[in-house]
Short mmCIF file of C-alpha atoms in Angstrom, two decimals:
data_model
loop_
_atom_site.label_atom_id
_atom_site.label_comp_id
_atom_site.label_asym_id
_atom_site.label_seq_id
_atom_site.Cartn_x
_atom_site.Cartn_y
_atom_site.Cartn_z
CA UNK W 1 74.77 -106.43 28.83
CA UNK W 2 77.06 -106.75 31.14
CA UNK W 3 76.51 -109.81 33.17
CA UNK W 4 78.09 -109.04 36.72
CA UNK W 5 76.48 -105.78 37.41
CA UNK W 6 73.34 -104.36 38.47
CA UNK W 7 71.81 -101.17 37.77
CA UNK W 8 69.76 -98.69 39.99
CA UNK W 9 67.52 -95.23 38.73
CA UNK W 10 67.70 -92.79 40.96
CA UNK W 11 64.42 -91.39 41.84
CA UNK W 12 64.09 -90.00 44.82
CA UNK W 13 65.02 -86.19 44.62
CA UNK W 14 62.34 -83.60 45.55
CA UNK W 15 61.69 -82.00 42.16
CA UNK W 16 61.15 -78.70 43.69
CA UNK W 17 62.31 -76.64 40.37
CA UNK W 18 59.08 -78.72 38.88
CA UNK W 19 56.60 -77.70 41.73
CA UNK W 20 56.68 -81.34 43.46
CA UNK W 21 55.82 -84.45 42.97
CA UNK W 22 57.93 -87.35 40.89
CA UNK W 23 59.63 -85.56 37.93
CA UNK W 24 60.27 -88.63 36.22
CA UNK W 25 56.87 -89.41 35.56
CA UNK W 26 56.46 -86.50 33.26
CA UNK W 27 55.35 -87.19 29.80
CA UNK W 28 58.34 -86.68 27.29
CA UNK W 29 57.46 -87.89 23.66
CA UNK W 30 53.89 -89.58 24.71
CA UNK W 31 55.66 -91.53 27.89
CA UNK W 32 57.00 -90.67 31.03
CA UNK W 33 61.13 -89.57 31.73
CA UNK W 34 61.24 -93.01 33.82
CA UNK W 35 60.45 -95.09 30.89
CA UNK W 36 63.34 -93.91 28.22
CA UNK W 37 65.31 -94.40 31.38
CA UNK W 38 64.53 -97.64 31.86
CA UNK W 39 64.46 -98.43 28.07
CA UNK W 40 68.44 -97.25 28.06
CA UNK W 41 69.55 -98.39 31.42
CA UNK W 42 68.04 -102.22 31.13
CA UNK W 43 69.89 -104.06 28.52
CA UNK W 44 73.02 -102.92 29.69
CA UNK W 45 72.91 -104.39 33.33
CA UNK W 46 72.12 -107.81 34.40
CA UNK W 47 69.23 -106.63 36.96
CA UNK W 48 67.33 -103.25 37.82
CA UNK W 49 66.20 -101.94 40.50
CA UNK W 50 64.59 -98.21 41.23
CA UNK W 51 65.29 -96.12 43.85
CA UNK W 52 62.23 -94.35 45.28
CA UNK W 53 60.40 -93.35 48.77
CA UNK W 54 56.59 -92.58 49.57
CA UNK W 55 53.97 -94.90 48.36
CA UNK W 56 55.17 -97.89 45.72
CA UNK W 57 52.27 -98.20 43.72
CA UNK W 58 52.78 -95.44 41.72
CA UNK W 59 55.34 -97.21 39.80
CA UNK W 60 53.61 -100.03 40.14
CA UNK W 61 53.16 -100.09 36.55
CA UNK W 62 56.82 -100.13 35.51
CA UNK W 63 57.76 -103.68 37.14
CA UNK W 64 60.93 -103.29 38.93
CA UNK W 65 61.93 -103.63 42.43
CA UNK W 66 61.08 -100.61 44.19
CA UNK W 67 63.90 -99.90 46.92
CA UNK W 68 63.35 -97.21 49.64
CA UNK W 69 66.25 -95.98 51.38
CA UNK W 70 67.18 -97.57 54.76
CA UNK W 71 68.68 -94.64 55.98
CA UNK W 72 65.79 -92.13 58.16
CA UNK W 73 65.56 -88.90 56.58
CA UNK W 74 65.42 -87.56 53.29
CA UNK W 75 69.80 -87.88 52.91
CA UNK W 76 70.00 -87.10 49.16
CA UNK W 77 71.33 -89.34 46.58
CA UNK W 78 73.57 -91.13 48.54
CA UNK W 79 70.82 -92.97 50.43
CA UNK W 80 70.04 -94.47 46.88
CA UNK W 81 73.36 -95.79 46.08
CA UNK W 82 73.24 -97.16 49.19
CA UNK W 83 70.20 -98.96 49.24
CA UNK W 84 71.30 -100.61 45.69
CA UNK W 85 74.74 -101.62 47.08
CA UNK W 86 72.88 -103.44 50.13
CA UNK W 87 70.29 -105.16 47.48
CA UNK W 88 73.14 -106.26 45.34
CA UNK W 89 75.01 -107.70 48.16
CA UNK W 90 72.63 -110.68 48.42
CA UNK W 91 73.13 -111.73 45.00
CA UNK W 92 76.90 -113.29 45.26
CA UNK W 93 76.58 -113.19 41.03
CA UNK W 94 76.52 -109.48 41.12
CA UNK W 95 79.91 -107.36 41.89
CA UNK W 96 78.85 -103.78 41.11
CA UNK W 97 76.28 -101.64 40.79
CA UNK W 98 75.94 -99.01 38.25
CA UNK W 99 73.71 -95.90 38.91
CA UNK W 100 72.14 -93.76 36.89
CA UNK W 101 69.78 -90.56 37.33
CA UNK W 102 65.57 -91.01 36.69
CA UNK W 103 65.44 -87.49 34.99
CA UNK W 104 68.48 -87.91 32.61
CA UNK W 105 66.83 -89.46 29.54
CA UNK W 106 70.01 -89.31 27.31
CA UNK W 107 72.76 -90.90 28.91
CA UNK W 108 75.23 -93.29 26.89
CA UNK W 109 74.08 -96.42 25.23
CA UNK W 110 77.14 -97.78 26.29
CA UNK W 111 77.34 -96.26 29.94
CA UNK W 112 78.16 -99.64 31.61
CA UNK W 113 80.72 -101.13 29.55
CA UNK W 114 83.04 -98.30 29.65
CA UNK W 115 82.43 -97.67 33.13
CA UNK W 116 83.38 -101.61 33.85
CA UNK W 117 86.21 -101.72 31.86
CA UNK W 118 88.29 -99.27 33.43
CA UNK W 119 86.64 -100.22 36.98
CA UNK W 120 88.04 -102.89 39.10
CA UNK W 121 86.45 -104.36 41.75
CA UNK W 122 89.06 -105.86 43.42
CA UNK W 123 90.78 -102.24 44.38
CA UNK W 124 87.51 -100.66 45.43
CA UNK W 125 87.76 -98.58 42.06
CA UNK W 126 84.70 -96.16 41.64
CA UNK W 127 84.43 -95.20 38.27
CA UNK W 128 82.93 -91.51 37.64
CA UNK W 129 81.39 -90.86 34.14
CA UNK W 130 82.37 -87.46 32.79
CA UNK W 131 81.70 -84.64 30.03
CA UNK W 132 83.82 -82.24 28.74
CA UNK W 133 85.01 -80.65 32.20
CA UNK W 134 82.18 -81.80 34.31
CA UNK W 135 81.90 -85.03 36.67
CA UNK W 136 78.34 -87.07 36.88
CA UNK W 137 78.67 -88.85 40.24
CA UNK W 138 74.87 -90.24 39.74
CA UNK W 139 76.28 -92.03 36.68
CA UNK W 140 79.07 -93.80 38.24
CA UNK W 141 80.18 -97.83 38.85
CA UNK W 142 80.06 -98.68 42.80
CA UNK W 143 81.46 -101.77 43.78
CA UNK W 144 79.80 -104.38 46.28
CA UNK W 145 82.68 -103.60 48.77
CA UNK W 146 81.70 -100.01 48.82
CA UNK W 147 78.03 -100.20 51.04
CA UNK W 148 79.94 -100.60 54.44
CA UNK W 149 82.09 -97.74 54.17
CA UNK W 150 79.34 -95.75 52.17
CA UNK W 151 76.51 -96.73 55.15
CA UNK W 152 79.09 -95.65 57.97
CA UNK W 153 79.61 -92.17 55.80
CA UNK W 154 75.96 -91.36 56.17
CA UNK W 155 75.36 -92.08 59.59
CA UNK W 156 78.22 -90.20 60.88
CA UNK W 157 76.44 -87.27 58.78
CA UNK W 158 78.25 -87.04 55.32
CA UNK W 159 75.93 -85.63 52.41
CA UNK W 160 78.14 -84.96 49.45
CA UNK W 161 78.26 -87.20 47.14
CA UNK W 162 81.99 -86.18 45.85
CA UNK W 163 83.02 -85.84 49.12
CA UNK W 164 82.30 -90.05 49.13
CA UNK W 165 83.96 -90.40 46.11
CA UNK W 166 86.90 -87.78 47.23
CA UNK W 167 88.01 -90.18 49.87
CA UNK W 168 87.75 -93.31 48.01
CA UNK W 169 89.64 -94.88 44.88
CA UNK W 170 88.14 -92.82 41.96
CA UNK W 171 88.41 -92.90 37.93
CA UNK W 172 86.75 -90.78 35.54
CA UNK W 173 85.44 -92.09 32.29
CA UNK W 174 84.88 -89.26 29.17
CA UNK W 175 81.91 -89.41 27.39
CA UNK W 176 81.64 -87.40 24.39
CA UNK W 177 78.33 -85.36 23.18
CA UNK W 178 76.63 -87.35 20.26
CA UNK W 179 75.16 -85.04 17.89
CA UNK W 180 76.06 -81.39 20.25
CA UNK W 181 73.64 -83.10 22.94
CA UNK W 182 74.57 -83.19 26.25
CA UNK W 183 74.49 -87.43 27.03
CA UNK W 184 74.20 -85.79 30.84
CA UNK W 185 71.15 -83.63 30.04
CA UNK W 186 68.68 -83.42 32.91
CA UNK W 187 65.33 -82.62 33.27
CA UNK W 188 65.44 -80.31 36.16
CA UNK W 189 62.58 -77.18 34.78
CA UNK W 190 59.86 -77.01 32.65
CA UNK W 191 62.04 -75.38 30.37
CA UNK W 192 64.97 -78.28 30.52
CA UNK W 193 61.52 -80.48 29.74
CA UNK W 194 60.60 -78.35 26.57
CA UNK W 195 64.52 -78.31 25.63
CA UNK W 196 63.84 -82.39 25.59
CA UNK W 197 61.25 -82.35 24.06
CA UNK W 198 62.77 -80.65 21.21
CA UNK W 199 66.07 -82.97 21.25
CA UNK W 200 63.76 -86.26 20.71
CA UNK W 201 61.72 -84.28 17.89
CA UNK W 202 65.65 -83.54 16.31
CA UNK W 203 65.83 -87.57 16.64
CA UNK W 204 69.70 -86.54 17.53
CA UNK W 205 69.87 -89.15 20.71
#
């Protein structure tokens, strides 16, 4: 664990490739996507939070701090990061947060650590993780310093989450496949869910 940094599941896409609804609460392997998230995400940060709009209680049974996003308007994935950063900024402890996607059930065992050590937070560093050619920005280090400049990006009407990153200090971090498996493999059909199902059954994650 690393004892500086928070973490944050993203939750609050549309799932419209699934026909609705929250995609993370799917069953894969007799539980839902959200809790081999949480299982992989929450002894590698020092708190976790979950980023998610509509009605709480229906993760009520996963006990984590729900956080909506403060800015009107469904904004994308941004609007997450964002409302992490501003929950993290009232705990002076905490310099970064780390965020990570609620339909990605693979992801690196050691996400954080190598994400923090090449991050820091004194130069407004984003760190980026990465696979072969491909950049993850939901799976990326954003420190504390970054919710002003991130808050003032949305309300002037910026969307892209690489165009953020574009204009900031930016690293990338390589993570390698373990096993041929994708460590960035999301759950986006019911075919992708299938394909997961298949990669737990392998026991190759």
């Amino acid at each position: 664990m690393v004892q500086n940094i928070a973490g944050i599941i993203l939750a609050g896409g549309l799932s419209s490739r699934m026909g609705g609804g929250d995609k993370c609460l799917l069953e894969l392997s007799g539980k839902p996507i959200l809790r081999h998230v949480i299982e992989r995400i929450r002894p590698q940060v020092a708190m976790l939070g979950l980023s998610a709009n509509g009605d709480p209680n229906r993760f009520s049974q996963i006990g984590l701090p729900i956080l909506p996003d403060t800015i009107e308007g469904y904004v994308g994935p941004l609007a997450g990061v964002l409302a992490g950063l501003e929950w993290i900024e009232k705990q002076d402890s905490v310099r970064a947060l780390v965020t990570v996607a609620g339909d990605t059930p693979f992801f690196p065992r050691d996400l954080v650590s190598r994400l923090a050590l090449v991050a820091d937070p004194t130069e407004d560093t984003i760190a980026v993780a990465r696979a072969g050619e491909r950049d993850h920005p939901t799976f990326a280090l954003w420190p504390k310093a970054m919710a002003s400049p991130l808050r003032s990006y949305l309300l002037q009407g910026g969307r892209r989450v690489f165009g953020f990153i574009e204009a900031r200090s930016s690293v990338a971090v390589d993570f390698q496949s373990d096993g041929g498996t994708d460590p960035f493999f999301n759950i986006n059909t019911p075919e992708n869910l299938a394909e997961a199902e298949r990669i737990v059954g392998e026991g190759s994650v």
